[in-house]
Short mmCIF file of C-alpha atoms and ligand atoms in Angstrom, two decimals:
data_model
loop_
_atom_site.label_atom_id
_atom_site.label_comp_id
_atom_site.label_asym_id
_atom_site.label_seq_id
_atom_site.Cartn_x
_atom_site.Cartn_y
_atom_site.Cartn_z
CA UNK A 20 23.58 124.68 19.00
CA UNK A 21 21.92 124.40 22.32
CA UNK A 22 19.99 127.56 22.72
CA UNK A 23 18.86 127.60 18.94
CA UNK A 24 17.05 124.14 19.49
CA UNK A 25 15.62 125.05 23.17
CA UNK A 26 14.46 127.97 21.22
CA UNK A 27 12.99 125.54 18.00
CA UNK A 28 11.55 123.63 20.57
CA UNK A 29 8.74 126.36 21.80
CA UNK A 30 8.15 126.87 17.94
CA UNK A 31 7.41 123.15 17.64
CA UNK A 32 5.31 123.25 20.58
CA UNK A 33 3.12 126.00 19.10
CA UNK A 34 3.18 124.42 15.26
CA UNK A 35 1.97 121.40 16.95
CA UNK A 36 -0.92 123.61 18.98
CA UNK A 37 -1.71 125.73 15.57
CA UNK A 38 -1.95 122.08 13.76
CA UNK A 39 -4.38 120.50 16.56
CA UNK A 40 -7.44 122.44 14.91
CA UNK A 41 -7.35 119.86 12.31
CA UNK A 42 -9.35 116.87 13.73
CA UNK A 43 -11.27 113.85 13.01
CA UNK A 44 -14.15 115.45 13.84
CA UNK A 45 -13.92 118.52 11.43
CA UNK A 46 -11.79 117.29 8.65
CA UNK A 47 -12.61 112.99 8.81
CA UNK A 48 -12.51 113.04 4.86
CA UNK A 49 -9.43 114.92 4.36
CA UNK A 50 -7.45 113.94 7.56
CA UNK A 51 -5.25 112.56 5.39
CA UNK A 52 -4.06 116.21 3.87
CA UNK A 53 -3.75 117.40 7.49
CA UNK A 54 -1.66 114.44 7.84
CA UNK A 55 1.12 115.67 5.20
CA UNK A 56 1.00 118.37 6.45
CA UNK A 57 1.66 117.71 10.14
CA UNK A 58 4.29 114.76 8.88
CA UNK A 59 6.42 117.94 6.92
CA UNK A 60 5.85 120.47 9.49
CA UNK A 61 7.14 118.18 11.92
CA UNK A 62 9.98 115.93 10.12
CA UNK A 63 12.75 117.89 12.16
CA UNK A 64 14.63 121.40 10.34
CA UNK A 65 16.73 123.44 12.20
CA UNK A 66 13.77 126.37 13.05
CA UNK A 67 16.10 129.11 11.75
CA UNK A 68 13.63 131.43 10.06
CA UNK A 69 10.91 131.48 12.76
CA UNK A 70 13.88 131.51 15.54
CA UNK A 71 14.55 134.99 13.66
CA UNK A 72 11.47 136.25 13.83
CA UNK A 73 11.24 135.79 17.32
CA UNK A 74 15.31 137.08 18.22
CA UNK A 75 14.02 140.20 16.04
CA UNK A 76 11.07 140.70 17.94
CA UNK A 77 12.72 140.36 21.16
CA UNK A 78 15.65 142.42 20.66
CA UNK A 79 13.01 145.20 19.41
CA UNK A 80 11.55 145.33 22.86
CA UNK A 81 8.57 141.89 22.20
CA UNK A 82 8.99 140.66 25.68
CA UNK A 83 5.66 138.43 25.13
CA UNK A 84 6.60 136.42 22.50
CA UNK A 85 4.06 137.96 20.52
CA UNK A 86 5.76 137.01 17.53
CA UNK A 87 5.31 133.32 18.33
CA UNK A 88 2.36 132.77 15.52
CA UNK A 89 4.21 134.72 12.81
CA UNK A 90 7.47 132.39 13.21
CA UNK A 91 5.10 129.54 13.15
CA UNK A 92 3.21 130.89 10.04
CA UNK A 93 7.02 131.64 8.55
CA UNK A 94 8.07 128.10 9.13
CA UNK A 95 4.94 126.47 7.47
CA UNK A 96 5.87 128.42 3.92
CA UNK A 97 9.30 127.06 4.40
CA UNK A 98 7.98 123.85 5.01
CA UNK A 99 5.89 124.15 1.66
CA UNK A 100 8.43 125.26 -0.31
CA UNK A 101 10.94 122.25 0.50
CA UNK A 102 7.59 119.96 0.06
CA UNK A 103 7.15 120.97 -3.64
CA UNK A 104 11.01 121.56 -4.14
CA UNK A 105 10.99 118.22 -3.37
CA UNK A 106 8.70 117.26 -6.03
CA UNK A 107 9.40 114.95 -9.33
CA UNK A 108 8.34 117.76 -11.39
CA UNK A 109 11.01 119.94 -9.11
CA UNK A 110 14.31 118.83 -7.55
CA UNK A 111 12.53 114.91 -7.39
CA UNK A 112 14.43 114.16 -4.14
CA UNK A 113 13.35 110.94 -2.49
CA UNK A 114 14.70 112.43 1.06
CA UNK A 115 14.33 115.20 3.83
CA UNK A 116 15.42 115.98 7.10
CA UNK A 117 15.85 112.14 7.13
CA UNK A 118 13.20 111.34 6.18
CA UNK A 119 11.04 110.31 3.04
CA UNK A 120 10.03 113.01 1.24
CA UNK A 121 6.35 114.51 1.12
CA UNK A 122 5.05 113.10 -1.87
CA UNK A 123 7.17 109.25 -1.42
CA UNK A 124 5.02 109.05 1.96
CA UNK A 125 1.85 110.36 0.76
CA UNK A 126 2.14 110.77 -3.12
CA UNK A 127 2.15 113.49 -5.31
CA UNK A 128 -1.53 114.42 -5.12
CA UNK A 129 -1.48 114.97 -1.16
CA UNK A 130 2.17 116.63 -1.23
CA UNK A 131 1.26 119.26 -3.53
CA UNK A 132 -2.39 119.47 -1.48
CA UNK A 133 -0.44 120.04 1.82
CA UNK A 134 1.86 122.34 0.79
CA UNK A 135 -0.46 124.32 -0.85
CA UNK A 136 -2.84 124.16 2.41
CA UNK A 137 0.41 125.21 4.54
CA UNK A 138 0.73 127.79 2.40
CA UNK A 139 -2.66 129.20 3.04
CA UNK A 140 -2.99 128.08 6.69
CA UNK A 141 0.29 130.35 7.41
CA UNK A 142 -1.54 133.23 6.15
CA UNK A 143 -4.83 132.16 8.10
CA UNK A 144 -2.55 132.22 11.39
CA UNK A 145 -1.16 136.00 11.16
CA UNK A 146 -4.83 136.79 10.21
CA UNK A 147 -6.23 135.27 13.09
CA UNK A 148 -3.33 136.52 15.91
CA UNK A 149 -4.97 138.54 18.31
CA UNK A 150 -2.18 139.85 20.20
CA UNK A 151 -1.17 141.54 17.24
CA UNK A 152 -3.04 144.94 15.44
CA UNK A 153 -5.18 144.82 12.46
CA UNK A 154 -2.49 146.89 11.39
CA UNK A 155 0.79 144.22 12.44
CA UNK A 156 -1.20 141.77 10.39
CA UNK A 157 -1.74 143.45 7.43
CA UNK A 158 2.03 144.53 7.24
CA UNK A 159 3.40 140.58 8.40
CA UNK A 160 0.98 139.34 5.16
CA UNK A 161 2.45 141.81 3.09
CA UNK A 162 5.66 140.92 3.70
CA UNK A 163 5.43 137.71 3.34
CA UNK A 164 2.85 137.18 0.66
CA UNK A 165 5.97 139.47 -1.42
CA UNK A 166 8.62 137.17 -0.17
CA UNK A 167 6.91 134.42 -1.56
CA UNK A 168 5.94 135.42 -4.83
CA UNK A 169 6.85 135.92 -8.10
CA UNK A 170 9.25 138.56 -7.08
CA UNK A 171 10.97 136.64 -3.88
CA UNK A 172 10.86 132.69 -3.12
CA UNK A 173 8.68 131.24 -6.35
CA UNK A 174 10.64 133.88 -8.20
CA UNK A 175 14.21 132.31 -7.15
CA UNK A 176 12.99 128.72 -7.91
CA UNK A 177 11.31 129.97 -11.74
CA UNK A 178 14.70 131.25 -12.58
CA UNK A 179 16.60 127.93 -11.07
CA UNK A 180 14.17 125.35 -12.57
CA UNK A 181 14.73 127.43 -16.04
CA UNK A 182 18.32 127.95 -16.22
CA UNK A 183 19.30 124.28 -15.67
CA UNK A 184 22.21 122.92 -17.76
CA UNK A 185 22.56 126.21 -19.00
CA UNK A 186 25.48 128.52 -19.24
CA UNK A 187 24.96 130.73 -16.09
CA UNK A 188 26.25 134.13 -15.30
CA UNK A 189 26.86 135.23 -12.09
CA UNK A 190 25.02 138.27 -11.80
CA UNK A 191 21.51 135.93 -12.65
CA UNK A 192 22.96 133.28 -9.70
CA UNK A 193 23.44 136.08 -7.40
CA UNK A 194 19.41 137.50 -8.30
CA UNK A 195 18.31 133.87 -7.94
CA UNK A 196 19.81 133.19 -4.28
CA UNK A 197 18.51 136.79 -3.07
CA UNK A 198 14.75 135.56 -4.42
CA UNK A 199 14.96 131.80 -3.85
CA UNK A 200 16.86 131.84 -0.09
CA UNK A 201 17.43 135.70 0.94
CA UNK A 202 13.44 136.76 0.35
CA UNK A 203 12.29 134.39 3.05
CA UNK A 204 15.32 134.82 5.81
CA UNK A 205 14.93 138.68 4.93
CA UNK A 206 11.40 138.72 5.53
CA UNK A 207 11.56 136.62 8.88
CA UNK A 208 13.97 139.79 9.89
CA UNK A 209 11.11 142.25 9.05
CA UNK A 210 8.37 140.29 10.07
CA UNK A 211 10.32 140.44 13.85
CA UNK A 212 10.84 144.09 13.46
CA UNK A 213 6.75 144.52 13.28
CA UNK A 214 5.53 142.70 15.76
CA UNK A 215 7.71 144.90 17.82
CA UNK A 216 6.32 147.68 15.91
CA UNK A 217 10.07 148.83 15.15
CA UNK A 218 9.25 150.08 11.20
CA UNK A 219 12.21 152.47 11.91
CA UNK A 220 15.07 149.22 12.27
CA UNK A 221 13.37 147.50 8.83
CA UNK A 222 16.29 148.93 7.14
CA UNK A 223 18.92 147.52 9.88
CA UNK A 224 17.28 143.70 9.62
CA UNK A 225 17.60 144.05 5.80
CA UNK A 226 21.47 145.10 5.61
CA UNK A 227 21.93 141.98 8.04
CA UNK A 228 19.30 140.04 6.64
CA UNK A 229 20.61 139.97 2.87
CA UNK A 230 24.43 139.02 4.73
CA UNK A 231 22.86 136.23 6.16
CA UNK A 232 20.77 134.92 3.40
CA UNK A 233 23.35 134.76 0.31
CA UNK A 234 25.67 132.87 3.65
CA UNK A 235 23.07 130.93 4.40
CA UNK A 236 22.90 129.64 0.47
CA UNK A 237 26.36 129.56 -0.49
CA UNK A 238 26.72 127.10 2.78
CA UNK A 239 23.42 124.88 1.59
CA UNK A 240 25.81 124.89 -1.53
CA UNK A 241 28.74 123.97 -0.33
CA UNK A 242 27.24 120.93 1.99
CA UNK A 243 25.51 119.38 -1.26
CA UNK A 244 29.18 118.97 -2.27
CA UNK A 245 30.88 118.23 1.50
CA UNK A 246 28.48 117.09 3.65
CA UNK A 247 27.93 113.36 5.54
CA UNK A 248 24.76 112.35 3.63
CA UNK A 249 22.96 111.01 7.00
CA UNK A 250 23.55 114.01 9.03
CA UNK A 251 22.70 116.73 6.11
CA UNK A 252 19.42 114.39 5.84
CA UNK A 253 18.81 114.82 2.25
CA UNK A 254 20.47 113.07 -0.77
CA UNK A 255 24.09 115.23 -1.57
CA UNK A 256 25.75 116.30 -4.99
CA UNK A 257 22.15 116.25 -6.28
CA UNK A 258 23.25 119.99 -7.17
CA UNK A 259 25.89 118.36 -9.59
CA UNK A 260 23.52 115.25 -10.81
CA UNK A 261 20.65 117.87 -11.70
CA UNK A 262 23.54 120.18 -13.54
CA UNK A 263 22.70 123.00 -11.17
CA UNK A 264 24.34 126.43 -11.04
CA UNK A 265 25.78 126.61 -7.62
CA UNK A 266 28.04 129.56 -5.91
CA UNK A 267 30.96 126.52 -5.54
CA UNK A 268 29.84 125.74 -9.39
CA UNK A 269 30.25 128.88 -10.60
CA UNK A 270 33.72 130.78 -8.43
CA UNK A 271 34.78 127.13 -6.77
CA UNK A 272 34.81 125.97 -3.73
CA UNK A 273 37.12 127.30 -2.12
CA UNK A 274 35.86 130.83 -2.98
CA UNK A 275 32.66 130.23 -2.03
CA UNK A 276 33.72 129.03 1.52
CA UNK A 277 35.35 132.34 1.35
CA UNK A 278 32.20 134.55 0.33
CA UNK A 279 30.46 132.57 3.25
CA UNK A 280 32.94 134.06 5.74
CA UNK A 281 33.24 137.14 4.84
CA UNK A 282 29.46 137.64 4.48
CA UNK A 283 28.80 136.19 8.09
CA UNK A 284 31.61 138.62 9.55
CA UNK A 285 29.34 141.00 7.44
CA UNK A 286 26.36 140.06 9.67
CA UNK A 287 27.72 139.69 12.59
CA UNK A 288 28.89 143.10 12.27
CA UNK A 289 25.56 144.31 11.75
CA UNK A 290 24.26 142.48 14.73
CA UNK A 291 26.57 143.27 17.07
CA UNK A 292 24.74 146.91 16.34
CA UNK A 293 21.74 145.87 17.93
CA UNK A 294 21.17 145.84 21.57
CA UNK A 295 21.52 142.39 23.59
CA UNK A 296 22.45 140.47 20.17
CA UNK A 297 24.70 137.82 22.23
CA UNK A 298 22.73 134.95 20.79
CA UNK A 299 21.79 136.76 17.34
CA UNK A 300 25.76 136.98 16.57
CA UNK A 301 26.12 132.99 17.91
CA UNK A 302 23.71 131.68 15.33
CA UNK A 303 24.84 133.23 12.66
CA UNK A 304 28.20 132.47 13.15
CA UNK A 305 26.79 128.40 13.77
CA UNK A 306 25.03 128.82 10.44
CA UNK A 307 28.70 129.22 8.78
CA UNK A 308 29.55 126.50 10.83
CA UNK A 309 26.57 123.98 10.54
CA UNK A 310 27.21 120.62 9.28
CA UNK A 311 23.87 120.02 8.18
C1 GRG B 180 5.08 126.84 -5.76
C2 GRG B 180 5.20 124.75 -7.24
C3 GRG B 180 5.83 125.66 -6.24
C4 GRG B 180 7.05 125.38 -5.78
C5 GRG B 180 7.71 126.13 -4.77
C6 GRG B 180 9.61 128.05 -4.11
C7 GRG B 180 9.96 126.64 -4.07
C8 GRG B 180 9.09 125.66 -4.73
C9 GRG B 180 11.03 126.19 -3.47
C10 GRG B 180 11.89 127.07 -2.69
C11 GRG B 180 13.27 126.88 -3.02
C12 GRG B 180 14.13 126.33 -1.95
C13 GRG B 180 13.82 124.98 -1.36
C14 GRG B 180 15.19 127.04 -1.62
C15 GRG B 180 16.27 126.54 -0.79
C16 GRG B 180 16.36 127.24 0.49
C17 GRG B 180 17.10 126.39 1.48
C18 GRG B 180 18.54 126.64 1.69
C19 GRG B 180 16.43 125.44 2.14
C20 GRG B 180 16.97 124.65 3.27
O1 GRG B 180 16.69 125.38 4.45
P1 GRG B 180 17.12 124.88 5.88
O2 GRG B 180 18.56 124.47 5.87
O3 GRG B 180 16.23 123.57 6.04
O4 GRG B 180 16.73 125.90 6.86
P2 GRG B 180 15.60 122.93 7.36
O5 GRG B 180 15.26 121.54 6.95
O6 GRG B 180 16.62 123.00 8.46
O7 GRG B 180 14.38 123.74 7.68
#
């Protein structure tokens, strides 16, 4: 989608600035974590969470792009989390966004170091982000630090680690896709809503938000079983090969496909609430769509 990668392109521009403070000079002995880092951050990914919190900010009246840092800082836990999802001790996948995977480049040691570090520089950035208020900041690390945790992202991938090969229920699939997928996308939502300092349209970018999310996973589900293995960048049925619960798994395919409709007409409903949501109501229908 054209205007979703012009608009990934500005975050890469800034993740690439944000990155640059890590230099031979300052960090000569442990350039190389930097370098893990840098290598994930900037193996390619589609940009949709920080592209959120940046269309949320500027529909809420950010006409500065003053949410630029917190998409940036959004992206780098994203990043993290597919680094150590990607992990032997994880999902042990060999591949992402086409390319080798964290730890096959750099081992284990430095992929767990760098994801970790990206953890804690995204938190560093909205701390540091002086066109925002003390006030912004404290909210945006909030939020995320709660997406993230034990009750959101790390949450969702506890329960999906320890229900493998297990009988699952739907109602425990449903919890784990709203902690492991929806906590992040929802909080990129929010996290646009305060740097425009809109508290009072939280609720609104949650009811579209969780629409989005489960779509956004049930799709990720049903590529793992459809996709073209070089365009989806990443190994597929590794659901299937690692006995996963899945959406298609659990109702079938064809179900799933359409639960992934019906919640993006969901969303797009939503959207088309909000003022000037042309492009907001484009990508989400393209996320449906996406073949990778
Ligand atoms: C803290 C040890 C430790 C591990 C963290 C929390 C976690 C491991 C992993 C998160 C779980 C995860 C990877 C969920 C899947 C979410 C998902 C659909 C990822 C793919 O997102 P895209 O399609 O990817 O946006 P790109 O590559 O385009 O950014």
């Amino acid at each position: 989608m054209v205007e979703l990668d012009r608009r990934a392109e500005l975050i890469n521009r800034r993740l690439e600035e944000l990155m640059s403070v890590y230099t031979e000079e300052n960090a000569a002995h442990q350039l190389i974590c930097a370098e893990a880092m840098k290598y994930s951050l900037s193996a390619g990914g589609k940009r949709v969470r920080p592209v959120l919190v940046m269309e949320f900010a500027r529909i809420w009246g950010d006409s500065e792009g003053k949410a630029a840092d917190s998409a940036c800082a959004l992206e780098m836990i994203h990043t993290f989390s597919l680094i150590h999802d990607d992990l032997p001790c994880m999902d042990d996948d060999d591949l992402r966004r086409g390319k080798p995977s964290c730890h096959k480049k750099f081992g284990e040691d430095m992929a767990l170091l760098a994801g970790d570090a990206l953890e804690n520089y995204a938190f560093d950035v909205i701390a540091s982000d002086d066109k925002l208020s003390f006030e912004q900041r404290v909210k945006l690390i909030k939020c995320l630090s709660e997406a993230v945790g034990v009750m959101g992202m790390i949450g969702g991938q506890t329960v999906d680690v320890r229900n493998v090969g297990k009988p699952f229920d739907a109602e425990l699939l449903l919890k784990m896709y709203s902690m492991k997928t929806g906590a992040l996308i929802k909080c990129a939502c929010v996290m646009g809503c305060i740097c425009a300092e809109r508290y009072d349209m939280i609720p609104a970018a949650e009811e579209y938000a969780e629409a989005l999310g489960l779509a956004f996973q049930i799709v990720d589900d049903i590529l793992d079983i459809t996709a073209d293995e070089k365009k989806l960048g990443k190994p597929v049925h590794s659901d299937a090969e690692l006995n996963k619960a899945t959406y298609p798994a659990v109702f079938g395919l064809e179900a799933a496909k359409l639960r992934a409709e019906e919640l993006t007409e969901k969303a797009v409903s939503v959207a088309e609430g909000f003022p000037d949501s042309g492009f907001l109501s484009e990508l989400t229908k393209y996320l449906l769509k996406r073949d990778y």
